[in-house]
């Protein structure tokens, strides 16, 4: 049973072709394969995808990934079925990421649609731009809901929205009620989602992310410590020093010097 595929995303893909596929006119069933290319589809119709002995329901907003040289069977329920597609090569032999063959993009469907339309538009003008757009699509696809994964934001759309809101506003003041409003859920519901997926309270998660970013900037940059403190939303140097000692086990200067 083919349920997942392995993606290597250490380098941008090379887009061979991207566009809008229209099917169903010639009959309710198509069979084909791409000997050397991956194929990604974002669907606007209902049907069934069959490959490797497994069948996957197609619904509007679903996205599929099929590896090269795989025979696929498409079963259509209408005489005009449209999907956005990209046919591409994946260079590199880096870290592999397990991705379901078929996923419901959910709240991310609109974003993926926009990115894929940009990929289509760029493919006729700049292969490098098209590859960059599709690379973003593939990375976002790896972050969709996936069975067996337990990373923040992977299971509930509200949690994904909350995590994105935190990352975008890490330098400023963050409150649990404000994050809950941005995610469209109650304070209590948000707290439960964070405990289930991260094992932390919302406040503890924010503190951890701030210190992870601070650690990166202390080690990887020459940015002044006061500027780093402001960048991670703790502009009070005494409070920043205290947070570093508690979360990183050393003062900001010691963290930096330890990797100098």
Tab-separated table of C-alpha atoms in Angstrom:
chain	number	residue	atom	x	y	z
A	1	UNK	CA	0.000	0.000	0.000
A	2	UNK	CA	1.454	3.364	-1.032
A	3	UNK	CA	0.448	5.806	1.710
A	4	UNK	CA	3.509	8.063	2.050
A	5	UNK	CA	6.386	9.341	-0.088
A	6	UNK	CA	9.859	10.587	0.899
A	7	UNK	CA	10.796	14.146	-0.090
A	8	UNK	CA	14.323	15.565	-0.042
A	9	UNK	CA	14.105	19.350	0.161
A	10	UNK	CA	17.697	20.405	0.858
A	11	UNK	CA	17.848	22.019	-2.617
A	12	UNK	CA	15.151	23.748	-4.706
A	13	UNK	CA	13.206	21.541	-7.138
A	14	UNK	CA	13.595	22.006	-10.868
A	15	UNK	CA	10.194	22.751	-12.408
A	16	UNK	CA	9.758	21.087	-15.790
A	17	UNK	CA	6.151	22.167	-16.267
A	18	UNK	CA	3.312	23.741	-14.286
A	19	UNK	CA	-0.221	24.628	-15.229
A	20	UNK	CA	-3.923	23.880	-14.924
A	21	UNK	CA	-4.954	20.337	-15.808
A	22	UNK	CA	-8.457	19.760	-17.190
A	23	UNK	CA	-9.734	16.170	-17.267
A	24	UNK	CA	-12.917	14.156	-17.606
A	25	UNK	CA	-13.792	15.063	-21.203
A	26	UNK	CA	-12.305	11.876	-22.670
A	27	UNK	CA	-13.924	9.618	-20.080
A	28	UNK	CA	-14.116	8.993	-16.341
A	29	UNK	CA	-10.714	7.298	-16.082
A	30	UNK	CA	-7.084	8.200	-16.926
A	31	UNK	CA	-3.914	6.124	-16.460
A	32	UNK	CA	-0.401	7.533	-16.887
A	33	UNK	CA	3.036	7.889	-15.325
A	34	UNK	CA	5.917	10.362	-15.503
A	35	UNK	CA	9.115	8.309	-15.818
A	36	UNK	CA	11.512	10.936	-14.462
A	37	UNK	CA	9.362	13.549	-12.726
A	38	UNK	CA	7.494	14.093	-9.485
A	39	UNK	CA	3.939	15.381	-9.782
A	40	UNK	CA	2.051	17.596	-7.364
A	41	UNK	CA	-1.678	18.248	-7.793
A	42	UNK	CA	-3.955	20.647	-5.921
A	43	UNK	CA	-7.517	19.611	-6.664
A	44	UNK	CA	-10.709	21.523	-7.365
A	45	UNK	CA	-12.935	18.469	-7.853
A	46	UNK	CA	-13.941	15.126	-6.345
A	47	UNK	CA	-12.768	11.718	-7.493
A	48	UNK	CA	-10.267	9.002	-6.632
A	49	UNK	CA	-6.510	8.620	-7.044
A	50	UNK	CA	-5.195	5.051	-7.200
A	51	UNK	CA	-1.540	4.001	-7.084
A	52	UNK	CA	0.507	1.163	-5.665
A	53	UNK	CA	-2.576	-0.790	-4.669
A	54	UNK	CA	-4.055	2.023	-2.557
A	55	UNK	CA	-6.965	4.338	-3.269
A	56	UNK	CA	-7.114	7.946	-2.058
A	57	UNK	CA	-10.283	10.057	-2.160
A	58	UNK	CA	-9.869	13.339	-4.054
A	59	UNK	CA	-11.751	16.347	-2.722
A	60	UNK	CA	-11.510	20.091	-3.426
A	61	UNK	CA	-8.597	21.479	-1.449
A	62	UNK	CA	-6.723	18.175	-1.330
A	63	UNK	CA	-3.095	17.995	-2.463
A	64	UNK	CA	-1.261	14.898	-3.721
A	65	UNK	CA	2.410	14.048	-4.283
A	66	UNK	CA	3.417	11.194	-6.592
A	67	UNK	CA	7.063	10.113	-7.074
A	68	UNK	CA	8.647	9.497	-10.498
A	69	UNK	CA	7.872	6.396	-12.547
A	70	UNK	CA	4.683	5.635	-10.598
A	71	UNK	CA	1.602	4.548	-12.512
A	72	UNK	CA	-1.420	6.517	-11.360
A	73	UNK	CA	-5.115	5.958	-12.037
A	74	UNK	CA	-7.471	8.919	-11.829
A	75	UNK	CA	-11.216	8.335	-11.552
A	76	UNK	CA	-13.397	11.380	-12.221
A	77	UNK	CA	-16.953	12.082	-11.120
A	78	UNK	CA	-17.621	14.885	-13.619
A	79	UNK	CA	-16.886	15.711	-17.268
A	80	UNK	CA	-14.765	18.749	-16.382
A	81	UNK	CA	-12.276	18.334	-13.546
A	82	UNK	CA	-9.586	20.956	-12.957
A	83	UNK	CA	-6.477	20.907	-10.817
A	84	UNK	CA	-3.306	22.938	-10.498
A	85	UNK	CA	-0.211	20.843	-11.151
A	86	UNK	CA	3.577	20.973	-11.144
A	87	UNK	CA	5.908	18.391	-12.675
A	88	UNK	CA	9.404	18.642	-11.222
A	89	UNK	CA	12.727	17.032	-10.380
A	90	UNK	CA	14.142	16.841	-6.855
A	91	UNK	CA	17.929	17.217	-6.666
A	92	UNK	CA	20.013	16.296	-3.641
A	93	UNK	CA	20.268	13.382	-1.250
A	94	UNK	CA	19.735	15.170	2.051
A	95	UNK	CA	17.305	14.627	4.895
A	96	UNK	CA	14.139	12.862	3.786
A	97	UNK	CA	10.708	13.934	4.951
A	98	UNK	CA	7.769	11.550	5.019
A	99	UNK	CA	4.691	13.065	3.404
A	100	UNK	CA	1.301	11.425	2.767
A	101	UNK	CA	0.436	10.794	-0.876
A	102	UNK	CA	-2.849	12.636	-0.346
A	103	UNK	CA	-3.577	15.372	2.202
A	104	UNK	CA	-6.379	17.793	2.977
A	105	UNK	CA	-4.780	21.243	2.825
A	106	UNK	CA	-7.601	22.632	4.938
A	107	UNK	CA	-7.055	26.271	5.881
A	108	UNK	CA	-3.790	26.272	3.875
A	109	UNK	CA	-5.537	25.472	0.572
A	110	UNK	CA	-5.967	29.145	-0.351
A	111	UNK	CA	-2.297	29.901	0.344
A	112	UNK	CA	-1.124	26.861	-1.618
A	113	UNK	CA	-3.410	27.821	-4.496
A	114	UNK	CA	-1.873	31.281	-4.634
A	115	UNK	CA	1.660	29.913	-4.519
A	116	UNK	CA	0.955	27.339	-7.216
A	117	UNK	CA	-0.635	29.972	-9.453
A	118	UNK	CA	2.551	32.018	-9.026
A	119	UNK	CA	4.550	28.902	-9.940
A	120	UNK	CA	2.466	28.510	-13.106
A	121	UNK	CA	2.884	32.177	-14.029
A	122	UNK	CA	6.640	32.105	-13.378
A	123	UNK	CA	7.257	28.856	-15.261
A	124	UNK	CA	6.911	30.622	-18.626
A	125	UNK	CA	9.274	33.444	-17.624
A	126	UNK	CA	11.847	32.300	-15.083
A	127	UNK	CA	12.644	28.707	-14.153
A	128	UNK	CA	14.504	29.925	-11.058
A	129	UNK	CA	11.460	31.891	-9.845
A	130	UNK	CA	9.149	28.951	-10.557
A	131	UNK	CA	11.453	26.643	-8.604
A	132	UNK	CA	11.500	29.052	-5.663
A	133	UNK	CA	7.689	29.276	-5.609
A	134	UNK	CA	7.315	25.493	-5.785
A	135	UNK	CA	9.938	24.983	-3.065
A	136	UNK	CA	7.738	27.045	-0.746
A	137	UNK	CA	4.722	24.939	-1.742
A	138	UNK	CA	6.585	21.719	-0.937
A	139	UNK	CA	7.767	22.950	2.448
A	140	UNK	CA	4.250	24.045	3.351
A	141	UNK	CA	2.953	20.669	2.203
A	142	UNK	CA	5.284	18.895	4.632
A	143	UNK	CA	3.687	20.954	7.413
A	144	UNK	CA	0.116	19.866	6.746
A	145	UNK	CA	-1.681	17.412	8.994
A	146	UNK	CA	0.145	14.075	8.873
A	147	UNK	CA	-0.704	10.921	10.778
A	148	UNK	CA	1.829	9.981	13.418
A	149	UNK	CA	3.544	13.353	13.584
A	150	UNK	CA	3.564	15.388	16.760
A	151	UNK	CA	4.958	18.779	15.874
A	152	UNK	CA	3.407	22.104	16.882
A	153	UNK	CA	0.650	23.161	14.524
A	154	UNK	CA	0.433	19.877	12.637
A	155	UNK	CA	-2.974	18.739	13.927
A	156	UNK	CA	-5.295	21.676	14.313
A	157	UNK	CA	-5.655	24.712	12.029
A	158	UNK	CA	-6.112	27.030	15.033
A	159	UNK	CA	-2.823	25.815	16.485
A	160	UNK	CA	-1.031	26.410	13.181
A	161	UNK	CA	-2.446	29.936	13.111
A	162	UNK	CA	-1.430	30.555	16.721
A	163	UNK	CA	2.126	29.311	16.164
A	164	UNK	CA	2.477	31.477	13.044
A	165	UNK	CA	1.147	34.491	14.970
A	166	UNK	CA	3.694	33.905	17.735
A	167	UNK	CA	6.584	33.636	15.270
A	168	UNK	CA	5.557	36.836	13.482
A	169	UNK	CA	5.184	38.811	16.725
A	170	UNK	CA	7.968	37.334	18.836
A	171	UNK	CA	9.682	40.732	19.099
A	172	UNK	CA	6.622	42.411	20.581
A	173	UNK	CA	4.257	41.866	23.490
A	174	UNK	CA	2.258	38.645	23.286
A	175	UNK	CA	-0.737	37.707	25.410
A	176	UNK	CA	-2.664	34.460	25.478
A	177	UNK	CA	-6.034	36.204	24.916
A	178	UNK	CA	-4.562	38.081	21.932
A	179	UNK	CA	-3.156	34.897	20.407
A	180	UNK	CA	-6.476	33.130	20.979
A	181	UNK	CA	-8.304	35.940	19.154
A	182	UNK	CA	-5.883	35.707	16.236
A	183	UNK	CA	-6.454	31.946	16.070
A	184	UNK	CA	-10.242	32.280	16.357
A	185	UNK	CA	-10.595	30.106	19.473
A	186	UNK	CA	-11.160	30.639	23.162
A	187	UNK	CA	-8.356	31.096	25.697
A	188	UNK	CA	-9.219	27.717	27.241
A	189	UNK	CA	-9.300	25.892	23.902
A	190	UNK	CA	-5.950	27.370	22.861
A	191	UNK	CA	-4.360	26.335	26.147
A	192	UNK	CA	-5.618	22.784	25.686
A	193	UNK	CA	-4.319	22.609	22.109
A	194	UNK	CA	-0.854	23.728	23.188
A	195	UNK	CA	-0.702	21.268	26.073
A	196	UNK	CA	-1.778	18.380	23.821
A	197	UNK	CA	0.626	19.147	20.969
A	198	UNK	CA	3.651	20.686	22.699
A	199	UNK	CA	3.406	19.599	26.315
A	200	UNK	CA	3.741	23.267	27.329
A	201	UNK	CA	1.478	26.116	28.276
A	202	UNK	CA	1.205	28.935	25.746
A	203	UNK	CA	3.402	31.160	27.926
A	204	UNK	CA	6.052	28.454	28.296
A	205	UNK	CA	6.024	27.847	24.541
A	206	UNK	CA	6.557	31.567	23.851
A	207	UNK	CA	9.422	31.693	26.368
A	208	UNK	CA	11.063	28.661	24.787
A	209	UNK	CA	10.777	30.080	21.251
A	210	UNK	CA	12.199	33.420	22.378
A	211	UNK	CA	15.169	31.720	23.965
A	212	UNK	CA	15.731	29.464	20.952
A	213	UNK	CA	15.874	32.553	18.743
A	214	UNK	CA	18.097	34.361	21.230
A	215	UNK	CA	20.486	31.421	21.359
A	216	UNK	CA	20.700	31.366	17.565
A	217	UNK	CA	21.443	35.105	17.372
A	218	UNK	CA	23.998	34.960	20.191
A	219	UNK	CA	25.887	32.142	18.503
A	220	UNK	CA	25.451	32.881	14.805
A	221	UNK	CA	25.556	36.694	14.703
A	222	UNK	CA	27.554	39.651	15.997
A	223	UNK	CA	24.369	41.532	16.860
A	224	UNK	CA	24.728	43.410	20.160
A	225	UNK	CA	23.136	41.715	23.155
A	226	UNK	CA	20.684	44.597	23.820
A	227	UNK	CA	19.529	44.354	20.192
A	228	UNK	CA	19.058	40.589	20.520
A	229	UNK	CA	17.040	41.101	23.693
A	230	UNK	CA	14.748	43.534	21.859
A	231	UNK	CA	14.498	41.227	18.834
A	232	UNK	CA	13.131	38.389	20.973
A	233	UNK	CA	10.662	40.570	22.846
A	234	UNK	CA	12.550	40.965	26.152
A	235	UNK	CA	14.043	44.475	25.892
A	236	UNK	CA	14.736	44.710	29.651
A	237	UNK	CA	18.349	43.495	29.901
A	238	UNK	CA	17.985	42.278	33.458
A	239	UNK	CA	14.946	40.198	32.514
A	240	UNK	CA	16.734	38.927	29.383
A	241	UNK	CA	19.791	37.922	31.403
A	242	UNK	CA	17.586	36.105	33.903
A	243	UNK	CA	15.674	34.304	31.117
A	244	UNK	CA	18.934	33.188	29.457
A	245	UNK	CA	20.304	31.803	32.706
A	246	UNK	CA	17.066	29.923	33.346
A	247	UNK	CA	16.450	28.570	29.831
A	248	UNK	CA	19.978	28.346	28.363
A	249	UNK	CA	21.943	27.695	31.551
A	250	UNK	CA	24.264	30.697	31.204
A	251	UNK	CA	24.341	34.458	30.757
A	252	UNK	CA	23.987	35.862	27.223
A	253	UNK	CA	27.695	36.737	27.108
A	254	UNK	CA	28.671	33.254	28.291
A	255	UNK	CA	26.430	31.625	25.695
A	256	UNK	CA	28.105	33.701	22.983
A	257	UNK	CA	31.653	33.126	24.262
A	258	UNK	CA	31.036	29.409	24.608
A	259	UNK	CA	30.695	29.150	20.835
A	260	UNK	CA	33.253	31.770	19.901
